[in-house]
Coordinates of C-alpha atoms and ligand atoms in Angstrom, one line a residue:
M1 CA -21.5 96.5 -14.9
A2 CA -20.2 94.5 -17.9
V3 CA -17.3 92.4 -16.9
Q4 CA -14.1 93.2 -18.7
T5 CA -10.4 93.1 -18.1
V6 CA -8.2 95.8 -19.4
A7 CA -4.4 95.5 -19.6
S8 CA -2.2 98.3 -18.3
T9 CA -1.4 100.4 -21.3
T10 CA 1.5 102.3 -19.9
N11 CA 3.7 101.8 -16.8
S12 CA 4.4 98.3 -15.7
S13 CA 2.8 97.6 -12.3
S14 CA 6.1 96.9 -10.6
T15 CA 7.0 100.6 -10.9
V16 CA 3.7 101.8 -9.5
D17 CA 3.8 103.5 -6.1
L18 CA 0.4 103.4 -4.4
G19 CA 1.6 103.4 -0.8
P20 CA 0.3 100.5 1.3
A21 CA -1.6 99.0 -1.6
A22 CA 0.0 95.6 -2.2
A23 CA -2.1 94.0 -4.9
L24 CA -5.6 93.6 -6.4
S25 CA -7.6 90.7 -4.9
C26 CA -10.8 89.1 -6.2
R27 CA -13.7 89.6 -3.8
E28 CA -15.1 86.2 -4.9
C29 CA -12.2 83.8 -5.2
G30 CA -9.3 85.7 -3.6
H31 CA -7.1 85.5 -6.7
R32 CA -4.4 88.2 -6.6
V33 CA -2.9 90.2 -9.4
P34 CA -0.4 93.1 -9.5
L35 CA -1.8 96.6 -9.2
G36 CA -3.0 97.9 -12.6
P37 CA -6.0 99.4 -14.3
V38 CA -8.0 96.2 -14.1
F39 CA -11.3 95.6 -12.3
A40 CA -12.4 92.0 -13.0
C41 CA -10.8 88.8 -12.0
E42 CA -9.3 86.8 -14.8
E43 CA -10.3 83.5 -13.1
C44 CA -13.9 84.1 -12.2
F45 CA -14.8 87.6 -13.4
G46 CA -15.5 88.7 -9.8
P47 CA -14.7 92.3 -8.9
L48 CA -11.2 93.2 -7.8
E49 CA -10.4 95.3 -4.8
I50 CA -7.3 96.6 -3.1
A51 CA -5.4 94.4 -0.8
Y52 CA -3.0 96.1 1.6
D53 CA 0.1 95.5 3.6
F54 CA -0.6 97.1 7.0
S55 CA 1.7 94.8 8.9
A56 CA 4.2 97.5 9.9
Y57 CA 1.7 99.7 11.7
D58 CA 1.5 100.2 15.4
A59 CA -1.9 101.4 16.5
E60 CA -0.7 104.3 18.8
E61 CA 1.8 105.6 16.2
L62 CA -0.7 105.4 13.4
R63 CA -3.3 107.3 15.4
K64 CA -0.8 110.0 16.2
R65 CA 0.3 110.2 12.6
I66 CA -3.3 110.5 11.4
E67 CA -4.2 113.2 14.0
A68 CA -1.1 115.2 13.0
G69 CA -2.2 115.0 9.3
P70 CA -4.0 117.6 7.2
A71 CA -7.7 118.3 7.6
N72 CA -8.7 116.3 4.5
I73 CA -8.7 112.7 3.4
W74 CA -5.0 112.6 3.1
R75 CA -4.6 112.3 6.9
Y76 CA -5.6 108.7 6.1
A77 CA -3.0 108.2 3.3
P78 CA -1.4 105.3 5.2
L79 CA -4.6 103.4 4.8
L80 CA -5.3 104.3 1.1
P81 CA -3.9 103.3 -2.3
V82 CA -2.0 106.6 -2.8
P83 CA 1.7 107.5 -2.6
A84 CA 3.0 108.9 0.7
D85 CA 3.5 112.4 -0.9
V86 CA 0.0 112.6 -2.2
A87 CA -0.8 115.8 -0.3
D88 CA 1.8 117.7 -2.4
K89 CA 0.1 116.9 -5.7
P90 CA -2.5 119.1 -7.3
N91 CA -5.9 117.7 -6.3
L92 CA -9.0 119.1 -4.5
N93 CA -8.1 117.9 -1.0
P94 CA -11.6 116.7 -0.1
G95 CA -12.9 115.3 3.1
W96 CA -12.8 116.1 6.8
T97 CA -16.4 117.3 6.4
K98 CA -18.6 118.1 9.4
L99 CA -20.1 115.5 11.7
V100 CA -23.1 117.5 12.9
K101 CA -24.7 116.5 16.2
A102 CA -28.2 116.8 15.1
D103 CA -30.1 117.3 18.4
N104 CA -33.1 119.1 16.8
L105 CA -33.6 116.3 14.2
A106 CA -33.1 113.7 16.9
R107 CA -36.0 115.3 18.9
E108 CA -38.1 115.2 15.7
L109 CA -37.3 111.6 15.0
G110 CA -37.4 110.5 18.6
V111 CA -33.7 109.5 18.7
T112 CA -32.3 109.5 22.3
G113 CA -28.9 107.8 21.8
G114 CA -27.3 110.6 19.8
L115 CA -28.0 111.4 16.2
Y116 CA -25.3 112.8 13.8
V117 CA -25.4 113.9 10.2
K118 CA -22.2 113.4 8.3
D119 CA -22.5 116.3 5.9
D120 CA -20.6 115.6 2.8
S121 CA -22.2 118.5 0.9
G122 CA -19.1 120.3 2.3
N123 CA -16.8 118.8 -0.2
P124 CA -15.2 120.9 -3.0
T125 CA -17.9 119.9 -5.6
H126 CA -20.5 119.4 -3.0
S127 CA -20.8 115.7 -2.9
F128 CA -19.0 112.7 -1.4
K129 CA -17.8 111.9 -5.0
D130 CA -14.7 114.1 -4.5
R131 CA -13.4 111.4 -2.1
V132 CA -13.5 108.6 -4.6
V133 CA -12.3 110.7 -7.5
A134 CA -9.2 111.8 -5.5
Q135 CA -8.2 108.1 -5.2
A136 CA -8.9 107.4 -8.9
L137 CA -6.8 110.4 -9.9
E138 CA -3.8 109.1 -8.1
A139 CA -4.2 105.7 -9.8
A140 CA -4.6 107.5 -13.2
R141 CA -1.3 109.4 -12.5
A142 CA 0.4 106.1 -11.5
F143 CA -0.8 104.3 -14.6
G144 CA 0.0 107.1 -17.0
F145 CA -3.5 108.1 -18.1
T146 CA -4.0 111.6 -19.2
T147 CA -7.8 111.6 -19.8
L148 CA -10.3 111.1 -16.9
S149 CA -13.7 109.8 -17.7
C150 CA -16.7 108.2 -16.0
S151 CA -20.3 107.1 -16.3
S152 CA -22.3 109.3 -13.8
T153 CA -25.6 110.0 -12.3
G154 CA -24.5 113.6 -12.0
N155 CA -22.3 114.2 -9.0
L156 CA -19.4 112.1 -10.2
A157 CA -19.3 114.0 -13.5
G158 CA -18.8 117.2 -11.6
A159 CA -16.2 115.7 -9.3
V160 CA -14.2 114.3 -12.2
G161 CA -14.4 117.5 -14.2
A162 CA -13.1 119.6 -11.3
A163 CA -10.4 117.1 -10.3
A164 CA -9.2 116.9 -13.9
A165 CA -9.1 120.7 -14.2
R166 CA -7.0 121.0 -11.1
A167 CA -4.6 118.2 -12.0
G168 CA -4.2 119.2 -15.6
F169 CA -6.0 116.2 -17.1
R170 CA -8.4 116.2 -20.0
S171 CA -11.8 115.1 -18.9
C172 CA -14.7 113.6 -21.0
V173 CA -17.6 112.4 -18.9
F174 CA -20.9 110.7 -19.7
I175 CA -24.3 111.3 -18.0
P176 CA -28.0 110.5 -18.8
H177 CA -29.2 113.4 -21.0
D178 CA -32.1 114.3 -18.7
L179 CA -30.3 115.1 -15.4
E180 CA -31.1 118.1 -13.1
Q181 CA -29.9 121.4 -14.4
G182 CA -27.8 121.9 -11.3
K183 CA -25.9 118.7 -11.9
V184 CA -25.4 119.5 -15.6
V185 CA -24.0 123.0 -14.9
M186 CA -21.8 121.7 -12.1
A187 CA -20.3 119.1 -14.4
A188 CA -19.8 121.4 -17.4
V189 CA -18.4 124.5 -15.7
Y190 CA -14.9 123.1 -15.2
G191 CA -14.4 123.1 -18.9
G192 CA -14.1 119.4 -19.7
E193 CA -16.3 117.6 -22.2
L194 CA -19.7 116.5 -21.0
V195 CA -21.7 114.1 -23.1
G196 CA -25.4 113.3 -22.5
I197 CA -26.5 109.9 -23.5
E198 CA -30.0 109.1 -24.6
G199 CA -30.8 106.5 -22.0
N200 CA -30.6 105.9 -18.2
Y201 CA -27.5 105.4 -16.1
D202 CA -27.4 101.7 -16.9
D203 CA -27.3 102.6 -20.6
V204 CA -24.5 105.1 -19.9
N205 CA -22.5 102.5 -18.0
R206 CA -22.9 100.0 -20.7
F207 CA -21.7 102.5 -23.3
C208 CA -18.6 103.3 -21.2
S209 CA -17.7 99.6 -20.9
E210 CA -17.9 99.4 -24.7
L211 CA -15.7 102.5 -25.1
I212 CA -13.1 101.0 -22.8
G213 CA -12.7 98.0 -25.1
D214 CA -12.5 100.2 -28.2
P215 CA -9.4 102.1 -29.5
A216 CA -11.4 105.3 -29.0
G217 CA -11.1 104.8 -25.3
E218 CA -7.5 103.8 -25.2
G219 CA -5.5 105.6 -22.6
W220 CA -8.6 106.8 -20.7
G221 CA -9.0 106.3 -17.0
F222 CA -12.7 105.6 -16.3
V223 CA -12.7 106.4 -12.6
N224 CA -15.6 104.0 -11.8
V225 CA -14.9 101.3 -14.4
N226 CA -11.2 100.4 -15.1
L227 CA -10.0 102.4 -12.0
R228 CA -13.0 101.3 -9.9
P229 CA -10.9 99.3 -7.3
Y230 CA -8.9 102.5 -6.5
Y231 CA -11.9 104.8 -6.7
A232 CA -14.0 102.7 -4.4
E233 CA -11.5 103.0 -1.6
G234 CA -12.2 106.7 -1.2
S235 CA -15.5 105.9 0.5
K236 CA -13.5 104.3 3.4
T237 CA -12.5 107.8 4.5
L238 CA -16.2 108.4 5.5
A239 CA -15.9 105.5 8.0
Y240 CA -12.5 106.8 9.2
E241 CA -13.7 110.3 9.7
I242 CA -16.9 109.3 11.4
C243 CA -15.0 107.2 13.9
E244 CA -12.3 109.8 14.5
Q245 CA -14.8 112.6 14.9
L246 CA -16.7 110.4 17.5
G247 CA -13.4 110.2 19.5
W248 CA -12.1 107.0 17.8
R249 CA -15.4 105.2 18.5
L250 CA -17.6 103.1 16.3
P251 CA -21.1 104.4 15.9
D252 CA -23.9 101.8 16.6
Q253 CA -25.9 102.4 13.5
I254 CA -25.1 104.1 10.1
V255 CA -27.6 104.9 7.4
V256 CA -26.0 105.0 3.9
P257 CA -27.6 105.8 0.5
I258 CA -27.2 103.2 -2.2
A259 CA -26.8 103.7 -5.9
S260 CA -24.2 101.1 -7.1
G261 CA -23.7 100.1 -3.5
S262 CA -19.9 100.8 -3.6
Q263 CA -20.0 103.5 -0.9
L264 CA -21.8 101.3 1.6
T265 CA -19.5 98.3 1.1
K266 CA -16.4 100.5 1.5
I267 CA -17.7 102.1 4.7
D268 CA -18.0 98.6 6.1
K269 CA -14.4 97.8 4.9
G270 CA -13.1 101.0 6.5
L271 CA -14.8 100.1 9.9
Q272 CA -13.4 96.6 9.7
E273 CA -9.9 98.0 9.1
L274 CA -10.1 100.3 12.1
I275 CA -11.1 97.4 14.3
K276 CA -8.3 95.2 13.0
L277 CA -5.7 98.0 13.3
G278 CA -6.8 98.6 16.9
L279 CA -7.8 102.2 16.3
V280 CA -11.3 101.6 17.6
E281 CA -12.6 99.2 20.2
D282 CA -14.3 96.2 18.6
K283 CA -18.1 96.2 19.1
P284 CA -21.1 95.4 16.9
Y285 CA -22.4 98.0 14.5
K286 CA -25.3 97.9 12.1
I287 CA -25.3 99.3 8.5
F288 CA -28.6 100.3 6.9
G289 CA -29.0 101.0 3.2
A290 CA -31.3 103.6 1.8
Q291 CA -33.0 103.8 -1.6
A292 CA -35.8 105.6 -3.3
E293 CA -38.9 103.5 -3.9
G294 CA -38.7 104.4 -7.7
C295 CA -35.2 102.7 -7.8
S296 CA -35.1 100.1 -5.1
P297 CA -33.6 96.9 -6.5
V298 CA -31.5 96.3 -3.3
S299 CA -34.2 97.0 -0.8
T300 CA -36.6 94.9 -2.8
A301 CA -34.2 91.9 -2.7
F302 CA -33.5 92.5 1.0
K303 CA -37.1 92.5 2.0
A304 CA -37.8 89.4 -0.2
G305 CA -34.9 87.5 1.4
H306 CA -33.1 87.1 -1.9
D307 CA -29.4 87.0 -2.5
V308 CA -29.7 88.1 -6.1
V309 CA -30.6 91.7 -7.0
R310 CA -33.1 92.0 -9.9
P311 CA -32.5 95.0 -12.1
Q312 CA -35.2 97.7 -12.2
K313 CA -35.9 100.6 -14.5
P314 CA -35.5 103.7 -12.4
N315 CA -38.2 106.3 -12.0
T316 CA -37.5 108.7 -9.1
I317 CA -36.5 112.2 -8.3
A318 CA -33.5 110.9 -6.5
K319 CA -31.6 110.7 -9.8
S320 CA -28.1 110.5 -8.1
L321 CA -29.2 107.1 -6.8
A322 CA -31.0 105.9 -9.9
I323 CA -28.9 102.9 -10.8
G324 CA -31.3 100.1 -11.7
N325 CA -28.6 97.4 -11.9
P326 CA -26.2 98.1 -9.0
A327 CA -22.8 96.4 -9.3
D328 CA -22.3 96.0 -5.6
G329 CA -25.9 95.1 -4.7
P330 CA -25.3 91.5 -3.6
Y331 CA -22.4 92.7 -1.3
V332 CA -24.7 95.3 0.2
L333 CA -27.2 92.6 1.0
D334 CA -24.4 90.6 2.7
I335 CA -23.3 93.5 4.8
A336 CA -26.8 94.6 5.9
R337 CA -27.6 91.0 6.9
R338 CA -24.2 90.3 8.6
T339 CA -24.3 93.4 10.7
G340 CA -28.0 93.1 11.6
G341 CA -28.9 96.2 9.6
A342 CA -31.6 96.5 6.8
V343 CA -32.2 98.1 3.4
E344 CA -35.3 100.2 3.1
D345 CA -36.8 102.6 0.6
V346 CA -39.0 105.8 0.7
T347 CA -41.3 107.4 -1.8
D348 CA -40.4 110.6 -3.6
E349 CA -42.9 112.5 -1.5
Q350 CA -41.1 111.2 1.6
V351 CA -37.8 112.2 0.1
V352 CA -39.0 115.8 -0.4
D353 CA -40.5 115.9 3.1
A354 CA -37.2 114.6 4.6
I355 CA -35.2 117.3 2.8
K356 CA -37.4 119.9 4.4
V357 CA -37.2 118.3 7.8
L358 CA -33.4 118.3 7.8
A359 CA -33.3 121.9 6.5
R360 CA -35.8 123.1 9.1
T361 CA -34.3 121.3 12.0
E362 CA -30.5 121.5 11.4
G363 CA -30.0 124.1 8.7
I364 CA -28.6 121.5 6.3
F365 CA -29.9 121.6 2.7
A366 CA -29.5 118.1 1.3
E367 CA -29.9 116.9 -2.2
T368 CA -32.4 114.1 -2.9
A369 CA -29.9 111.5 -1.8
G370 CA -29.8 113.1 1.7
G371 CA -33.6 113.1 1.7
V372 CA -33.5 109.4 1.0
T373 CA -31.3 108.7 4.0
V374 CA -33.2 110.9 6.4
G375 CA -36.5 109.6 5.1
V376 CA -35.4 106.0 5.5
T377 CA -34.0 106.7 9.0
R378 CA -37.4 108.0 10.0
K379 CA -39.2 105.0 8.5
L380 CA -36.8 102.5 10.1
I381 CA -37.4 104.1 13.5
E382 CA -41.2 104.1 13.0
N383 CA -41.0 100.4 12.0
G384 CA -39.0 99.5 15.1
V385 CA -36.0 98.4 12.9
L386 CA -33.6 101.2 13.9
D387 CA -33.0 101.5 17.6
P388 CA -33.5 105.2 18.7
S389 CA -31.6 104.6 21.9
L390 CA -28.3 103.9 20.0
T391 CA -25.7 106.3 18.5
T392 CA -26.8 106.8 14.9
V393 CA -25.0 108.5 12.0
V394 CA -27.0 109.5 8.9
L395 CA -25.1 110.4 5.7
N396 CA -25.9 113.5 3.7
T397 CA -23.8 112.9 0.6
G398 CA -24.8 115.9 -1.6
D399 CA -25.9 119.5 -1.7
G400 CA -29.5 120.6 -2.1
L401 CA -28.5 123.4 -4.5
K402 CA -27.9 120.8 -7.2
T403 CA -31.5 119.4 -6.9
L404 CA -33.5 122.6 -6.5
D405 CA -36.4 121.1 -8.5
A406 CA -37.1 118.6 -5.7
V407 CA -38.3 121.5 -3.5
A408 CA -39.8 123.7 -6.2
G409 CA -42.7 125.5 -4.7
T410 CA -40.7 126.4 -1.6
G411 CA -40.4 130.2 -1.9
L412 CA -41.6 133.6 -0.7
T413 CA -43.7 133.8 2.3
A414 CA -45.2 137.1 1.1
T415 CA -44.5 139.9 -1.4
I416 CA -45.0 143.3 0.1
R417 CA -44.6 147.0 -0.7
P418 CA -41.5 148.5 1.0
N419 CA -43.4 149.9 4.0
L420 CA -44.5 148.8 7.4
E421 CA -48.2 149.0 6.7
S422 CA -47.8 146.5 3.9
F423 CA -45.7 144.3 6.2
R424 CA -48.4 144.4 8.8
E425 CA -51.1 143.6 6.2
A426 CA -49.2 140.5 5.3
G427 CA -50.0 139.1 8.7
L428 CA -46.4 138.5 9.8
V429 CA -46.6 140.5 13.1
Ligands
PLP1 C1 -25.1 112.1 -3.7 C2 -24.8 110.6 -3.8 N1 -24.9 109.8 -2.8 C3 -24.7 108.5 -2.9 C4 -24.4 107.9 -4.0 C5 -24.2 106.4 -4.0 O1 -23.0 106.0 -4.4 P1 -22.7 104.4 -4.7 O2 -22.8 104.3 -6.2 O3 -21.3 104.3 -4.2 O4 -23.7 103.6 -4.0 C6 -24.3 108.7 -5.2 C7 -23.9 108.1 -6.5 O5 -23.8 108.7 -7.5 C8 -24.5 110.1 -5.1 O6 -24.3 110.9 -6.2
ZN2 ZN1 -12.0 85.6 -8.9

């Protein structure tokens, strides 16, 4: 992502109410600035993230407050950059998706320590992106933006379109022109403007960075650019939910898909917060990153032992993960190495196979990103990297209905005349 700082155009940061969010802090040098629509450090150009003041919280009281909260991400409002009355505002109330105990898949993969699928296809626009957009929307409200925008690999465009429609914002979102039909329709149907860019995601992202610096983009909240510090925090809710749904327990291993890498880094941040707040018992956990071979800049760097992620030109059916120059790539490498995890990739063929395995064993129809995580999980077990005797959570972050082409050819078992004779002839009895 191009480094750029944008000054607040509207409200001064001192009037902004984003709950426990105290400031923005640079991930590289720790420099702090007031809350505002900025995303890069003015000292070192490092990425900014939200710093909180959680000092007033008592673990038991906080746990009770969360458990008494709504069945959506706002049960965790005390840990997010949102005002306390966020649940009363028009938004899509995403989250609290199913954590499915996947015993059939566990048998197929040889996992004995408990295998779970966190199924985020159950969100309002059928991907985990509703979580991050909900945070960005609150920041957009706080900073006085009226247009929501983003650069997207598909799912984010739909999540922004829907959230904007519900909240009464204008939306204008940008995607690569050649995305899957399901993603395009899901982004367009909410009535906002949808612009296809002739290029890949990295071209789209570069264009958006230019637009932010131009008068044409003035007053626009780009959820994953100038609102990125707020947006990114939404992925922490995946970590919170997984632990709460496991009975306030950390899993031993989590397998997370990587596009920009933001989600993976914030899942780690969420787990660390729960430990520090005393909501879960501290114990080691491992985070594994999953990519498609045709866009595997982070796994390539991981396997080569590099700290630097070299950009790639994506070529994979897992288009939602097709970011060749991932902004959070180096942080993903740090987390995988620090926790004792790994980053691995699978071929498109393995992605398709994994989609079918998950559907056949658990009745969950994942998009290609889910095929990537399940496929990588299987590969990591086969390679002896992921321990099958430990509690493992695999993320499915999107819905297979949006990437039907991936399983094209799956169809009718037989076509028969409407009589029993014809049914018998088909060899199904
Ligand atoms: C379905 C799905 N899963 C995972 C991701 C990865 O997100 P991140 O960019 O936070 O790594 C994306 C990103 O677009 C996605 O659409
Ligand atoms: Zn800095």
